[in-house]
Coordinates of C-alpha atoms in Angstrom, one line a residue:
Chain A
X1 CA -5.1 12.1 41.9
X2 CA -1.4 11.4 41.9
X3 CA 0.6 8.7 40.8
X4 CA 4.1 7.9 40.9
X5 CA 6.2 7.0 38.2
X6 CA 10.1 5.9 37.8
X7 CA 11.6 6.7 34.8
X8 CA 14.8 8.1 32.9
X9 CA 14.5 12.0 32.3
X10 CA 18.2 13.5 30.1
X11 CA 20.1 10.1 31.3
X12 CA 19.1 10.8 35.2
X13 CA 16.6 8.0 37.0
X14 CA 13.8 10.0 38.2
X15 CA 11.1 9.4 40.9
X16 CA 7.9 11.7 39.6
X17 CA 4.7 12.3 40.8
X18 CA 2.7 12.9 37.8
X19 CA -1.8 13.1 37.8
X20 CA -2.8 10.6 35.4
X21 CA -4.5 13.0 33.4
X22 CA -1.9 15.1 32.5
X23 CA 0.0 14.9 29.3
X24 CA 3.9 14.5 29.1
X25 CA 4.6 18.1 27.8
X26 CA 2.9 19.4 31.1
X27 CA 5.0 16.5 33.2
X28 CA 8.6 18.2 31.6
X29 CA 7.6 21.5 32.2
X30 CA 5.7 22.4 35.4
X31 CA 7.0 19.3 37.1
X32 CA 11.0 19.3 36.1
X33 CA 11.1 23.0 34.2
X34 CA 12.4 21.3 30.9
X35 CA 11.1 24.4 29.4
X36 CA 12.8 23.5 26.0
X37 CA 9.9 21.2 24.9
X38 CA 7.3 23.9 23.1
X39 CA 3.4 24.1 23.7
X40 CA 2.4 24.5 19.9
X41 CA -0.7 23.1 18.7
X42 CA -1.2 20.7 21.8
X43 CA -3.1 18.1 18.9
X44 CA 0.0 16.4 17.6
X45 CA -0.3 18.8 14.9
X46 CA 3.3 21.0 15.1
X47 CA 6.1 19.1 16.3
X48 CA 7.2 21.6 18.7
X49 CA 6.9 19.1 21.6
X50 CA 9.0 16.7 20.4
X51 CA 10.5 14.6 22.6
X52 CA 12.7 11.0 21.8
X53 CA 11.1 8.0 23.7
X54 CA 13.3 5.2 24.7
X55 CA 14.8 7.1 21.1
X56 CA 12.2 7.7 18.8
X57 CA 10.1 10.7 18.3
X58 CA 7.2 11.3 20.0
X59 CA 4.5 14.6 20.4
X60 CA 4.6 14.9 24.2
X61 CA 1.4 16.9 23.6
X62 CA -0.9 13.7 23.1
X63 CA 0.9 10.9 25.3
X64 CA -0.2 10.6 28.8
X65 CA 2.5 11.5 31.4
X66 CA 1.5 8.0 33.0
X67 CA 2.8 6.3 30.2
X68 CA 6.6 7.2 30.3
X69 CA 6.7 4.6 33.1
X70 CA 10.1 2.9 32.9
X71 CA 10.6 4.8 29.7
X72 CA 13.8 6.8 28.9
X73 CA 13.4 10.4 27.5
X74 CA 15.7 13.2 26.0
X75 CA 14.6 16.9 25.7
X76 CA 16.8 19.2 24.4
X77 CA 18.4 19.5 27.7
X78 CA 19.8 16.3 27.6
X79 CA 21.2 16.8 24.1
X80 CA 24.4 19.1 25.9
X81 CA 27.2 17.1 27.3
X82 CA 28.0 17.5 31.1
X83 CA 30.6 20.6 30.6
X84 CA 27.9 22.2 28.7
X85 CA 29.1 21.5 25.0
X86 CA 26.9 21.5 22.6
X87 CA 26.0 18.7 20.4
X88 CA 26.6 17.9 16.9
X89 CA 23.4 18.2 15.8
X90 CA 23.4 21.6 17.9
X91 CA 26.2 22.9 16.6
X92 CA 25.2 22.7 12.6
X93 CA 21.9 24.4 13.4
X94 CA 23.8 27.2 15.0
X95 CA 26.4 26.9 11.6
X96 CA 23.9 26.8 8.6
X97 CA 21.5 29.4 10.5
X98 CA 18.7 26.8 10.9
X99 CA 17.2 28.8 13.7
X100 CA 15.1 32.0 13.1
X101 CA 12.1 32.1 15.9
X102 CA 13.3 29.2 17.6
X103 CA 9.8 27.6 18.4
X104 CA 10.3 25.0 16.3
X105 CA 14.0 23.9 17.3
X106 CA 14.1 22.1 19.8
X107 CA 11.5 19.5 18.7
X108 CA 13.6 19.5 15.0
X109 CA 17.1 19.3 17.4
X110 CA 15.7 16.1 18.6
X111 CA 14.1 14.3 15.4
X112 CA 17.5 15.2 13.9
X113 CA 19.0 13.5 16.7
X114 CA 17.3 10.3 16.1
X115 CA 18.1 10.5 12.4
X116 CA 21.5 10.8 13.1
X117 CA 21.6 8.1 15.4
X118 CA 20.1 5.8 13.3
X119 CA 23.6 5.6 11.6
X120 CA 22.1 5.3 8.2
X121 CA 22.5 7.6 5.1
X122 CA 19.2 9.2 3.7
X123 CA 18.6 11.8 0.7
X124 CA 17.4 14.9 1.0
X125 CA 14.1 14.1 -0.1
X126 CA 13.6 11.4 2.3
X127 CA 14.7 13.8 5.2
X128 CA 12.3 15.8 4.0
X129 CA 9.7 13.1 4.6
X130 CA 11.5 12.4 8.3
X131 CA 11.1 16.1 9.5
X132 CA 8.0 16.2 8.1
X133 CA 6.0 15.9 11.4
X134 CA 7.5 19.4 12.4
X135 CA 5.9 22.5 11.1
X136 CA 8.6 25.5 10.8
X137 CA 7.3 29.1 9.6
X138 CA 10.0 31.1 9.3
X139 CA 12.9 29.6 7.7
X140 CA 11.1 27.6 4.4
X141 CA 13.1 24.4 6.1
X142 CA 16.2 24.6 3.7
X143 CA 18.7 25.7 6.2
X144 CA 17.5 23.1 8.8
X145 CA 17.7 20.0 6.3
X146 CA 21.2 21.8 5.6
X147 CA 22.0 21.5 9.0
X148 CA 20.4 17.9 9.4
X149 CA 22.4 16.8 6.4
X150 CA 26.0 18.6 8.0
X151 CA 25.3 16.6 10.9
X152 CA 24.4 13.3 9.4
X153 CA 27.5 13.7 6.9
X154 CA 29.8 14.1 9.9
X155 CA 28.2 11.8 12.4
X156 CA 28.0 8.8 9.6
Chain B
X1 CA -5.0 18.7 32.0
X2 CA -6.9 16.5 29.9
X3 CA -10.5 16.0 31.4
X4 CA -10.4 12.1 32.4
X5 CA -12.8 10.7 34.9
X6 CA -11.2 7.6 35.1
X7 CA -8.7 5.6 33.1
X8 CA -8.3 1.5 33.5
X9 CA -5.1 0.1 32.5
X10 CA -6.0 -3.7 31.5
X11 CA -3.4 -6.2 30.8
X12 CA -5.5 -8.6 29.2
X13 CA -7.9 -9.3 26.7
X14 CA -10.3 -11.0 29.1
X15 CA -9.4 -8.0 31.5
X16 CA -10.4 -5.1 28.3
X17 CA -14.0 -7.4 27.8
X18 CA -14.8 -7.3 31.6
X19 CA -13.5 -3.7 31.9
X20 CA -15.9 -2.2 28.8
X21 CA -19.0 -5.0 29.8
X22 CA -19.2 -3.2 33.3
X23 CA -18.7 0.5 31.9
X24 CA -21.0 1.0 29.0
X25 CA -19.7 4.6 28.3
X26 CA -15.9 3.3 28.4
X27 CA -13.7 4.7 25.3
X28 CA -10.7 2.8 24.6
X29 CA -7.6 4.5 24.3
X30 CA -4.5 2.7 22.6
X31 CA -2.2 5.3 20.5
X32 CA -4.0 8.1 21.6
X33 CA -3.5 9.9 18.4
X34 CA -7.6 9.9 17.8
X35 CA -9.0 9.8 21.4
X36 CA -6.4 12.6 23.4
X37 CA -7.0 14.8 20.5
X38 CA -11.1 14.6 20.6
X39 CA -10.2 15.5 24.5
X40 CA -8.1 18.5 24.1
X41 CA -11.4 19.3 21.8
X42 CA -13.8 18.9 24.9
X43 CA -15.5 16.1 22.8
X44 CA -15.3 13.6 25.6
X45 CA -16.1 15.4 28.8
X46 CA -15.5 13.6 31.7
X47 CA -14.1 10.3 29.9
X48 CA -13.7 7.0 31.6
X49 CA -10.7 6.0 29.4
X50 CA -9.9 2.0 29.1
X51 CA -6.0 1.9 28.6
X52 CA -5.2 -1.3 26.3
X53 CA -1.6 -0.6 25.4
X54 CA 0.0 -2.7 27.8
X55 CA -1.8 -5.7 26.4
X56 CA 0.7 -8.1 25.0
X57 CA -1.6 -10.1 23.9
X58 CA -2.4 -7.2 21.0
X59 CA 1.1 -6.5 20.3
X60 CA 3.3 -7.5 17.0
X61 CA 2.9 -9.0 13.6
X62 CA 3.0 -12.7 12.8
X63 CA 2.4 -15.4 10.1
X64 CA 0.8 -18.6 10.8
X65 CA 0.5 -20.9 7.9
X66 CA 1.6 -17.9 5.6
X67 CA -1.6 -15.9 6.9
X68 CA -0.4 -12.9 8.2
X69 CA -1.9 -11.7 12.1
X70 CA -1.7 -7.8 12.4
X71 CA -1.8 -7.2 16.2
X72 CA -4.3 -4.2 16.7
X73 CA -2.0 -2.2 18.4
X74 CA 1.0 -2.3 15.7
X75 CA 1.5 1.3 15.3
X76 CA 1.9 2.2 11.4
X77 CA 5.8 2.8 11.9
X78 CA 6.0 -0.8 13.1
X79 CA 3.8 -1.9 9.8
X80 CA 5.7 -0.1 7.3
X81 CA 9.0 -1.1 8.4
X82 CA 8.0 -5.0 9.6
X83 CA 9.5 -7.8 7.0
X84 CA 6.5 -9.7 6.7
X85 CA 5.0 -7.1 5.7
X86 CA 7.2 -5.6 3.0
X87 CA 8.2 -8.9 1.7
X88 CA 4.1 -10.1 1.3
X89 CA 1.8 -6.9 1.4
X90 CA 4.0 -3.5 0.7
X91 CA 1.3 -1.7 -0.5
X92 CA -0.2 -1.8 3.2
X93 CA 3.2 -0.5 4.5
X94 CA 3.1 2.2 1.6
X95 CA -0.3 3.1 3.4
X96 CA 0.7 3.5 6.6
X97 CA 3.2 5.7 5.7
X98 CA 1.1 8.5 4.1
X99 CA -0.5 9.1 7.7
X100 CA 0.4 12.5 9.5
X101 CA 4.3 12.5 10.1
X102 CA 6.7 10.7 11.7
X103 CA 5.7 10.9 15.3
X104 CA 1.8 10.3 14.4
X105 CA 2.9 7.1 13.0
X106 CA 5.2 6.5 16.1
X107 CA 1.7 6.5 17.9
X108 CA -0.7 6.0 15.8
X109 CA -2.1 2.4 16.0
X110 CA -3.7 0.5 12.6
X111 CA -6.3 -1.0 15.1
X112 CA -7.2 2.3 16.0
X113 CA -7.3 3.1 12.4
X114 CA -10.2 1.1 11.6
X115 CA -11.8 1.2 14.8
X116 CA -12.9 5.2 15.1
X117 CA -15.2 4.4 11.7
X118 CA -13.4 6.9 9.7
X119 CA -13.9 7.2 5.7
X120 CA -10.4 8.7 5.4
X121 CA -8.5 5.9 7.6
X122 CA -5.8 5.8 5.6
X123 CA -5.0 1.9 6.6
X124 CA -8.8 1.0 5.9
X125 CA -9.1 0.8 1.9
X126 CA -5.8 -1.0 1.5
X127 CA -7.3 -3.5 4.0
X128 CA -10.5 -3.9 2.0
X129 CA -8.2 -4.9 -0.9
X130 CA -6.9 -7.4 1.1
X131 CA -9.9 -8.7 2.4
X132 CA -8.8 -8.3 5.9
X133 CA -10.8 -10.4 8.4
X134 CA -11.1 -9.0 11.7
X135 CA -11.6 -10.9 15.0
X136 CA -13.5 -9.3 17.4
X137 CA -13.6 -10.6 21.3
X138 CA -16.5 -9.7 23.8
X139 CA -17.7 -12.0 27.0
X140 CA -18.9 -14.3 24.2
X141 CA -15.9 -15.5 22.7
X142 CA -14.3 -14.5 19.5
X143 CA -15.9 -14.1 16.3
X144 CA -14.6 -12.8 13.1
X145 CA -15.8 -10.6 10.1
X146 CA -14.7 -9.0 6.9
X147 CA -13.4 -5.4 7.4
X148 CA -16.3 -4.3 4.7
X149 CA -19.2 -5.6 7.0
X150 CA -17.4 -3.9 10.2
X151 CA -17.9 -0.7 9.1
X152 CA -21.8 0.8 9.4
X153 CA -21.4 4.1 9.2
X154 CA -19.7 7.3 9.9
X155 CA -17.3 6.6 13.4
X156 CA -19.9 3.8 13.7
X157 CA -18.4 0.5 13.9
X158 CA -19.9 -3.7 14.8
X159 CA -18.5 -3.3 18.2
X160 CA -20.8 -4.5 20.6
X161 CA -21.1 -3.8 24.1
X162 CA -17.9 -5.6 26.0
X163 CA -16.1 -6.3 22.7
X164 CA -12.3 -5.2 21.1
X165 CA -10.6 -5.7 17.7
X166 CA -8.1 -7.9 18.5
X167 CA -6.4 -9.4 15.3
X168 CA -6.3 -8.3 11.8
X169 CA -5.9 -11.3 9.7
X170 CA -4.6 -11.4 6.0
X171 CA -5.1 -14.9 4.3
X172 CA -2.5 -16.2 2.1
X173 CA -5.1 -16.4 -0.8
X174 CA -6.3 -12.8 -0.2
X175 CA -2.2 -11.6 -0.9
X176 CA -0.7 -14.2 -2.8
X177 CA -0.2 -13.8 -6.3
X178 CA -1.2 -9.5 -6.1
X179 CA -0.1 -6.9 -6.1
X180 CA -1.1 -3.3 -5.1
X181 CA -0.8 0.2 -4.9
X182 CA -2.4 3.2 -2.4
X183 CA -2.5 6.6 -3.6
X184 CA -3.7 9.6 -1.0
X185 CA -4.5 12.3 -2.9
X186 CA -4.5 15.4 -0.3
X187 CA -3.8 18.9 -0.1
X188 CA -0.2 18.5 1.8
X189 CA 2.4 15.7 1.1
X190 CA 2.6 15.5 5.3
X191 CA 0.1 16.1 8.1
X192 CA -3.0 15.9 5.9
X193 CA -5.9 13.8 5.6
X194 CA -6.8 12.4 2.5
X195 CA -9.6 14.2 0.0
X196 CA -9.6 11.0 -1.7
X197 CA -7.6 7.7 -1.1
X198 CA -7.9 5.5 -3.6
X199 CA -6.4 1.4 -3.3
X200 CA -5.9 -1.0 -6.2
X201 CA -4.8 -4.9 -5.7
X202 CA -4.7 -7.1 -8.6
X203 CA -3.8 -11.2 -9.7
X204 CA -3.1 -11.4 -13.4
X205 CA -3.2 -14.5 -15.7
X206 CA 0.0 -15.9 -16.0
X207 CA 1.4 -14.5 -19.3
X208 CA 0.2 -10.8 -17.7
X209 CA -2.3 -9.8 -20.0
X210 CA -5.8 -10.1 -18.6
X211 CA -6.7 -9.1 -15.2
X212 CA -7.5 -12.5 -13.0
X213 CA -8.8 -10.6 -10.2
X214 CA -8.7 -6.9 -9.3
X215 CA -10.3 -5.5 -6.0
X216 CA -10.5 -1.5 -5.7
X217 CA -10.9 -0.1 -2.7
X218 CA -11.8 4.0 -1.7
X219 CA -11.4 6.2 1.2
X220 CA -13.7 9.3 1.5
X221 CA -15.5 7.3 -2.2
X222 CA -18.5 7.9 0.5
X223 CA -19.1 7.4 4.3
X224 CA -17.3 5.0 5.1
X225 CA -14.6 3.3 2.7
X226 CA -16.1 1.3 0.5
X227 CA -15.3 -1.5 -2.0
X228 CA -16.5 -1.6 -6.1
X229 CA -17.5 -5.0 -6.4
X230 CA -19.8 -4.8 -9.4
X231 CA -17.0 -2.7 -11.5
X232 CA -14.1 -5.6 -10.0
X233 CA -16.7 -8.5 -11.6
X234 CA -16.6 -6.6 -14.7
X235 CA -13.6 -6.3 -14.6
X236 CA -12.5 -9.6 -13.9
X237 CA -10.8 -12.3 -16.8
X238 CA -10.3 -9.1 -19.5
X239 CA -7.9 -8.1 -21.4
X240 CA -5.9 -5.4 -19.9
X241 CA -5.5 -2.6 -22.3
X242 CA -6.5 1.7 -21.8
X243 CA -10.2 0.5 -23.1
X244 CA -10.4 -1.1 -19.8
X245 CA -8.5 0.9 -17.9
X246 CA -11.3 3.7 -18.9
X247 CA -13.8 1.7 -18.5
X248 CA -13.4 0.9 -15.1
X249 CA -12.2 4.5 -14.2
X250 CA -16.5 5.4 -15.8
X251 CA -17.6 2.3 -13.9
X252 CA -16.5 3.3 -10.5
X253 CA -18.4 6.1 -10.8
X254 CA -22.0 4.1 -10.1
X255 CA -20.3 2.6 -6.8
X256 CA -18.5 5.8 -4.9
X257 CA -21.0 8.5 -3.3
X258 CA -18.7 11.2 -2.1
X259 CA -19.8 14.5 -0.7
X260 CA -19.5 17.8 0.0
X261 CA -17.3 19.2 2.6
X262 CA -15.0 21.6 3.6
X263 CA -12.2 20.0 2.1
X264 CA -13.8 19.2 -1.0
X265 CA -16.7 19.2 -3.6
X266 CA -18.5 16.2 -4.5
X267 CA -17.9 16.8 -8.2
X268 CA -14.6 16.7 -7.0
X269 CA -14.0 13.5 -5.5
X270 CA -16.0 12.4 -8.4
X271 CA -12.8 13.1 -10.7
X272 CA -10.7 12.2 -8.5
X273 CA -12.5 8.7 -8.0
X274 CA -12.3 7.9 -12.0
X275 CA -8.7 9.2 -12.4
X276 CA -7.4 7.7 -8.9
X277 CA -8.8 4.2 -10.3
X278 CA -7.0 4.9 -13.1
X279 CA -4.0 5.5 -12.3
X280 CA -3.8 3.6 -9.2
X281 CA -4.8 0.5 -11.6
X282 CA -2.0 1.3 -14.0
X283 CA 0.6 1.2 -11.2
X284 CA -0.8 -1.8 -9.7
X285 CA -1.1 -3.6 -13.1
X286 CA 3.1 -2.5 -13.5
X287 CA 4.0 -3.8 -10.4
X288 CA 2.3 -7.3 -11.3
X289 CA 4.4 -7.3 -14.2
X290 CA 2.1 -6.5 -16.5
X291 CA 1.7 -4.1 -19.6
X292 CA -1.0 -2.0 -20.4
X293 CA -1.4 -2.3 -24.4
X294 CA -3.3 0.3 -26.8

């Protein structure tokens, strides 16, 4: 079975031939090696296959591949710019130590993203409650709502 | 690779209800949250999935005439931050948001919810506060019932052969006037499932000190969630003080018929049940305006 889909992968239109039974974490990473997005739990469990849809946080693991049809999707590939800078949200990871393992980052790198992007201001307790879909177990989460805080405070 | 046989997309209601009368072992699929998962578990082997989310039809919260129309495929993000919703019913949007995390909720759909039979629905024992009504359509038309009489038992739901949920309807007279409060008692703040969830909606008499009308609602208080209708008639026209407030906490007791599980003992959720009420009452009682005297 294969069916082709259009849609938006990192900012480039894309032309994909996906089987309809696959799930979008297997499109991004056996069909256009966006390695970045994590096979964790694969029951919407984790977070570590985060991805933003059309800019909001999705587990890749349990959405069908079929149904990113005209959507537009960022991994953590899409988060550099084109000369290969890093982004904000990046950057304070790397500055407040907010990666140990690294399993869970890039799914956190993008749910961060959409928090900053938002352009609103939230407390510490209720970015707790927005990262909570992600499930980190090395760092005991301070350092990354330290960096999710740096970038929010510089972003907004 | 998830193990799909087949998987319809239908763009209609009338399309769904043709779709699941000619497939008698079609499983709809509309967040995906419940169904991918029982997948990835090898629980549906060979599935002939029935794709609804492109129905418009299904999509979006309105009010007509002040009654509010949940669309079956609102995901709980969309509930908890939709203005008809926090302006008339927050307690429903304070719900929704105690499900999984962010991205479940980005998924997960409230029809969904109610339609996989679950006890511990998290959406389902707010909406028995409400006394949501529930339109179902089938090759026979519409027809609608109360969300208590939908449920039959565990993941067992009135769905007959060819038929959907397709509204969730909140009457102005089943909101207006209460107010509420949902308390999930669980094991985690995030990415848990309830042990108990526990829903209180109350009216009170217009100088705030008796209880007009008070509805409590449990998930995982047995089943499937349930209502305590005998200990809301009792309940009803008194004078709200602690004596009541314990008294109803004892008199939920004879209406809730938890069990054992993994998660928890019955003896358990039995506590929890007459100290959820409680509390949950006290909050709801507050947020009406009310006072709870000694």
């Amino acid at each position: 079975m294969i069916e082709i889909i259009k849609c938006k992968i990192n900012g480039r239109d894309q032309e994909i031939a996906i089987d309809p039974r696959e799930s979008l974490t297997d499109m991004l990473r056996n069909k256009l090696g966006l390695t970045s997005v994590k096979k964790g739990c694969e029951v919407g469990e984790c977070g570590a296959c985060t991805v933003l849809i059309d800019g909001k946080s999705y587990n890749s693991c349990i959405y069908l591949a079929s149904w990113a049809k005209d959507k537009s999707i960022i991994t953590v590939e899409g988060l550099t710019s084109e000369n290969g800078e890093l982004s904000p949200v990046q950057k304070a990871f790397i500055d407040e130590s907010a990666v140990q393992c690294g399993f869970c980052t890039p799914g956190l790198l993008l749910t961060a993203t959409e928090i900053v992007n938002s352009g609103q201001k939230y407390t510490r307790e209720e970015l707790r409650t927005l990262i909570s879909g992600h499930l980190c177990r090395c760092t005991g989460y301070e350092n990354i709502l330290n960096a999710v805080e740096k970038a929010l405070n510089q972003e907004n | 690779m998830y193990n799909i046989k087949k998987m319809y997309n239908a763009e209609t209601i009338s399309d769904a209800v043709k779709f699941l009368t000619d497939n008698e072992d079609a499983k709809i699929i509309a967040g995906g949250s419940d169904v991918l998962i029982e997948l990835r578990h090898g629980k549906l082997p060979n599935a002939t999935l029935l794709n609804i989310r492109d129905i418009k039809e299904m999509q979006g919260i309105e009010l007509i005439n002040e009654d509010i129309i949940i669309k079956p495929l609102s995901t709980f993000t969309e509930i908890a931050e939709n203005q008809i919703i926090q302006e008339r019913i927050p307690m429903l949007a304070e719900a929704v948001n105690t499900v999984g995390g962010p991205q479940v909720r980005n998924i997960g759909t409230i029809g969904g919810n109610i339609c996989n039979g679950i006890t511990s629905a998290d959406s389902a024992s707010t909406l028995f506060t409400l006394d949501a009504e529930l339109e179902i359509t089938g090759p026979d038309g519409t027809r609608n019932i109360h969300i208590k009489d939908f449920y039959i038992w565990v993941a067992e739901v009135d769905l007959k052969q060819g038929e959907l949920l397709t509204k969730i309807i909140i009457k102005k007279e089943s909101y207006e006037n209460y107010f509420g409060h949902y308390y999930k008692y669980a094991k985690r703040n995030a990415m848990d499932i309830a042990i108990q969830g526990c829903a209180v909606n109350c009216k009170l008499s217009d100088d705030k000190t008796k209880l007009e009308n008070v509805r409590i609602g449990f998930g995982v208080g047995g089943p499937i969630p349930l209502r305590c209708f005998e200990t809301e008639n009792k309940a009803k026209g008194k004078l709200i003080n602690n004596e009541l407030i314990d008294e109803i906490g004892k008199s939920v007791l004879e209406e809730v018929n938890p069990r054992t599980s993994w998660k928890a003992t019955k003896e358990f959720r039995l506590h929890l049940a007459q100290e959820l009420s409680k509390r949950v009452l006290r909050e709801a009682i507050e947020r009406a305006g009310g006072h709870i005297n000694d």
